[in-house]
Amino acid sequence: MADLQETFEDSRSIKANISLDDVLSKKQKESYRGKGSAAKEKKEFVKNTVAHIQSGEDDTYVLNATSIKKMMIVVLAFLLNNGLLSRAGQLFFFSDGVADLRLAIQNLFFVLLSFKIILDWFHRGRKNAKNG
């Protein structure tokens, strides 16, 4: 059991766990046109970037922004405002592996501090299923 415990991250070495994801939602119509509309409409989507930040067992926060770039500014401001950047340890980012999110994290935090990017459990499972 002692060997197994060494493979887990020490919770004291984690500044914060941050999950990032882009969310697409179907845009609502401004007015109801009824079922009789014969014209095929192009589906429009609204894109948001969502962050879930956990900085302790009971300290969890959900942030929302209209783009990845704006979200990274919000996340950095949140970390600074809550004193998490001065805490010992690393930031852990959980993501679906999309290049835009990964590059945004790397571009912002590469020079500032130590971090890890981890493929989230859902997408890890899908990747393993694909590779058989």
mmCIF file of C-alpha atoms in Angstrom:
data_model
loop_
_atom_site.group_PDB
_atom_site.id
_atom_site.type_symbol
_atom_site.label_atom_id
_atom_site.label_comp_id
_atom_site.label_asym_id
_atom_site.label_seq_id
_atom_site.Cartn_x
_atom_site.Cartn_y
_atom_site.Cartn_z
ATOM 1 C CA MET A 1 0.000 0.000 0.000
ATOM 2 C CA ALA A 2 2.913 2.370 0.732
ATOM 3 C CA ASP A 3 4.169 1.988 -2.856
ATOM 4 C CA LEU A 4 0.713 2.823 -4.196
ATOM 5 C CA GLN A 5 0.400 5.995 -2.094
ATOM 6 C CA GLU A 6 3.569 7.381 -3.638
ATOM 7 C CA THR A 7 1.891 7.483 -7.054
ATOM 8 C CA PHE A 8 -0.803 9.960 -5.942
ATOM 9 C CA GLU A 9 -0.297 13.715 -5.900
ATOM 10 C CA ASP A 10 0.205 15.183 -2.452
ATOM 11 C CA SER A 11 -2.740 17.551 -1.914
ATOM 12 C CA ARG A 12 -0.356 20.059 -0.297
ATOM 13 C CA SER A 13 1.507 20.355 -3.623
ATOM 14 C CA ILE A 14 -1.598 21.495 -5.536
ATOM 15 C CA LYS A 15 -2.353 25.226 -5.842
ATOM 16 C CA ALA A 16 -5.681 24.550 -7.579
ATOM 17 C CA ASN A 17 -7.451 22.072 -9.844
ATOM 18 C CA ILE A 18 -8.889 23.842 -12.885
ATOM 19 C CA SER A 19 -11.215 22.186 -15.402
ATOM 20 C CA LEU A 20 -11.689 24.074 -18.676
ATOM 21 C CA ASP A 21 -14.124 23.371 -21.485
ATOM 22 C CA ASP A 22 -15.796 25.100 -24.416
ATOM 23 C CA VAL A 23 -19.573 24.712 -24.443
ATOM 24 C CA LEU A 24 -21.712 25.118 -27.568
ATOM 25 C CA SER A 25 -25.426 25.763 -27.115
ATOM 26 C CA LYS A 26 -28.047 26.183 -29.790
ATOM 27 C CA LYS A 27 -28.920 29.869 -30.041
ATOM 28 C CA GLN A 28 -32.523 30.656 -29.154
ATOM 29 C CA LYS A 29 -34.697 32.360 -31.725
ATOM 30 C CA GLU A 30 -35.592 35.978 -31.074
ATOM 31 C CA SER A 31 -39.216 35.239 -31.906
ATOM 32 C CA TYR A 32 -41.324 32.125 -32.383
ATOM 33 C CA ARG A 33 -42.178 31.522 -36.024
ATOM 34 C CA GLY A 34 -44.448 28.523 -35.594
ATOM 35 C CA LYS A 35 -44.342 25.080 -37.165
ATOM 36 C CA GLY A 36 -45.557 26.283 -40.573
ATOM 37 C CA SER A 37 -42.254 27.885 -41.534
ATOM 38 C CA ALA A 38 -41.101 26.177 -44.722
ATOM 39 C CA ALA A 39 -37.705 27.833 -44.925
ATOM 40 C CA LYS A 40 -34.827 25.767 -43.586
ATOM 41 C CA GLU A 41 -32.907 27.854 -41.084
ATOM 42 C CA LYS A 42 -29.203 27.654 -40.488
ATOM 43 C CA LYS A 43 -28.579 26.531 -36.922
ATOM 44 C CA GLU A 44 -26.697 29.117 -34.914
ATOM 45 C CA PHE A 45 -24.706 28.387 -31.799
ATOM 46 C CA VAL A 46 -23.518 30.369 -28.796
ATOM 47 C CA LYS A 47 -20.047 29.507 -27.534
ATOM 48 C CA ASN A 48 -18.951 29.878 -23.914
ATOM 49 C CA THR A 49 -15.837 28.790 -22.096
ATOM 50 C CA VAL A 50 -16.432 27.408 -18.624
ATOM 51 C CA ALA A 51 -13.901 26.927 -15.829
ATOM 52 C CA HIS A 52 -14.412 24.960 -12.638
ATOM 53 C CA ILE A 53 -11.789 25.829 -10.015
ATOM 54 C CA GLN A 54 -11.210 23.839 -6.849
ATOM 55 C CA SER A 55 -8.720 25.351 -4.442
ATOM 56 C CA GLY A 56 -9.530 23.215 -1.417
ATOM 57 C CA GLU A 57 -11.889 20.444 -0.422
ATOM 58 C CA ASP A 58 -14.848 22.798 -0.001
ATOM 59 C CA ASP A 59 -13.703 25.748 -2.118
ATOM 60 C CA THR A 60 -15.153 25.314 -5.605
ATOM 61 C CA TYR A 61 -16.042 27.999 -8.122
ATOM 62 C CA VAL A 62 -17.555 28.040 -11.610
ATOM 63 C CA LEU A 63 -16.572 30.824 -14.023
ATOM 64 C CA ASN A 64 -17.990 31.623 -17.450
ATOM 65 C CA ALA A 65 -16.651 33.746 -20.321
ATOM 66 C CA THR A 66 -17.445 34.203 -24.002
ATOM 67 C CA SER A 67 -14.073 32.970 -25.299
ATOM 68 C CA ILE A 68 -10.968 31.048 -24.288
ATOM 69 C CA LYS A 69 -8.872 34.225 -24.328
ATOM 70 C CA LYS A 70 -11.263 36.027 -21.980
ATOM 71 C CA MET A 71 -11.501 32.978 -19.730
ATOM 72 C CA MET A 72 -7.740 32.819 -19.301
ATOM 73 C CA ILE A 73 -7.771 36.451 -18.118
ATOM 74 C CA VAL A 74 -10.602 35.648 -15.681
ATOM 75 C CA VAL A 75 -8.784 32.546 -14.376
ATOM 76 C CA LEU A 76 -5.545 34.491 -13.872
ATOM 77 C CA ALA A 77 -7.423 37.301 -12.078
ATOM 78 C CA PHE A 78 -9.206 34.742 -9.886
ATOM 79 C CA LEU A 79 -5.938 33.035 -8.944
ATOM 80 C CA LEU A 80 -4.278 36.374 -8.139
ATOM 81 C CA ASN A 81 -7.254 37.716 -6.164
ATOM 82 C CA ASN A 82 -7.492 34.567 -4.039
ATOM 83 C CA GLY A 83 -3.757 34.306 -3.342
ATOM 84 C CA LEU A 84 -3.462 30.969 -5.110
ATOM 85 C CA LEU A 85 -0.426 31.893 -7.213
ATOM 86 C CA SER A 86 1.658 32.506 -4.099
ATOM 87 C CA ARG A 87 0.676 29.117 -2.636
ATOM 88 C CA ALA A 88 3.304 26.367 -2.899
ATOM 89 C CA GLY A 89 2.788 23.714 -5.550
ATOM 90 C CA GLN A 90 1.451 23.372 -9.072
ATOM 91 C CA LEU A 91 -1.716 24.206 -10.949
ATOM 92 C CA PHE A 92 -3.499 21.194 -12.433
ATOM 93 C CA PHE A 93 -5.548 21.818 -15.580
ATOM 94 C CA PHE A 94 -8.081 19.230 -16.752
ATOM 95 C CA SER A 95 -9.179 19.569 -20.358
ATOM 96 C CA ASP A 96 -10.645 17.641 -23.273
ATOM 97 C CA GLY A 97 -7.337 17.895 -25.146
ATOM 98 C CA VAL A 98 -8.442 20.545 -27.656
ATOM 99 C CA ALA A 99 -5.406 22.430 -28.962
ATOM 100 C CA ASP A 100 -6.938 25.901 -28.384
ATOM 101 C CA LEU A 101 -7.321 25.284 -24.646
ATOM 102 C CA ARG A 102 -3.931 23.614 -24.284
ATOM 103 C CA LEU A 103 -2.142 26.436 -26.112
ATOM 104 C CA ALA A 104 -3.967 29.118 -24.109
ATOM 105 C CA ILE A 105 -2.845 27.488 -20.849
ATOM 106 C CA GLN A 106 0.719 27.069 -22.071
ATOM 107 C CA ASN A 107 0.985 30.610 -23.440
ATOM 108 C CA LEU A 108 -0.253 32.223 -20.234
ATOM 109 C CA PHE A 109 1.288 30.094 -17.511
ATOM 110 C CA PHE A 110 4.495 28.765 -19.093
ATOM 111 C CA VAL A 111 6.596 31.681 -17.873
ATOM 112 C CA LEU A 112 4.679 32.312 -14.633
ATOM 113 C CA LEU A 113 4.670 29.018 -12.757
ATOM 114 C CA SER A 114 4.593 25.253 -12.708
ATOM 115 C CA PHE A 115 1.502 23.461 -14.030
ATOM 116 C CA LYS A 116 0.288 20.173 -15.458
ATOM 117 C CA ILE A 117 -2.320 19.603 -18.163
ATOM 118 C CA ILE A 118 -4.263 16.371 -17.769
ATOM 119 C CA LEU A 119 -6.709 14.878 -20.255
ATOM 120 C CA ASP A 120 -10.033 14.628 -18.401
ATOM 121 C CA TRP A 121 -11.441 11.214 -17.497
ATOM 122 C CA PHE A 122 -14.296 11.302 -20.039
ATOM 123 C CA HIS A 123 -12.074 12.033 -23.047
ATOM 124 C CA ARG A 124 -9.376 9.681 -21.770
ATOM 125 C CA GLY A 125 -11.976 6.889 -21.778
ATOM 126 C CA ARG A 126 -13.073 7.759 -25.326
ATOM 127 C CA LYS A 127 -9.457 7.820 -26.501
ATOM 128 C CA ASN A 128 -8.775 4.413 -24.929
ATOM 129 C CA ALA A 129 -11.953 3.000 -26.525
ATOM 130 C CA LYS A 130 -10.864 4.230 -29.983
ATOM 131 C CA ASN A 131 -7.420 2.695 -29.658
ATOM 132 C CA GLY A 132 -8.966 -0.610 -28.581
#
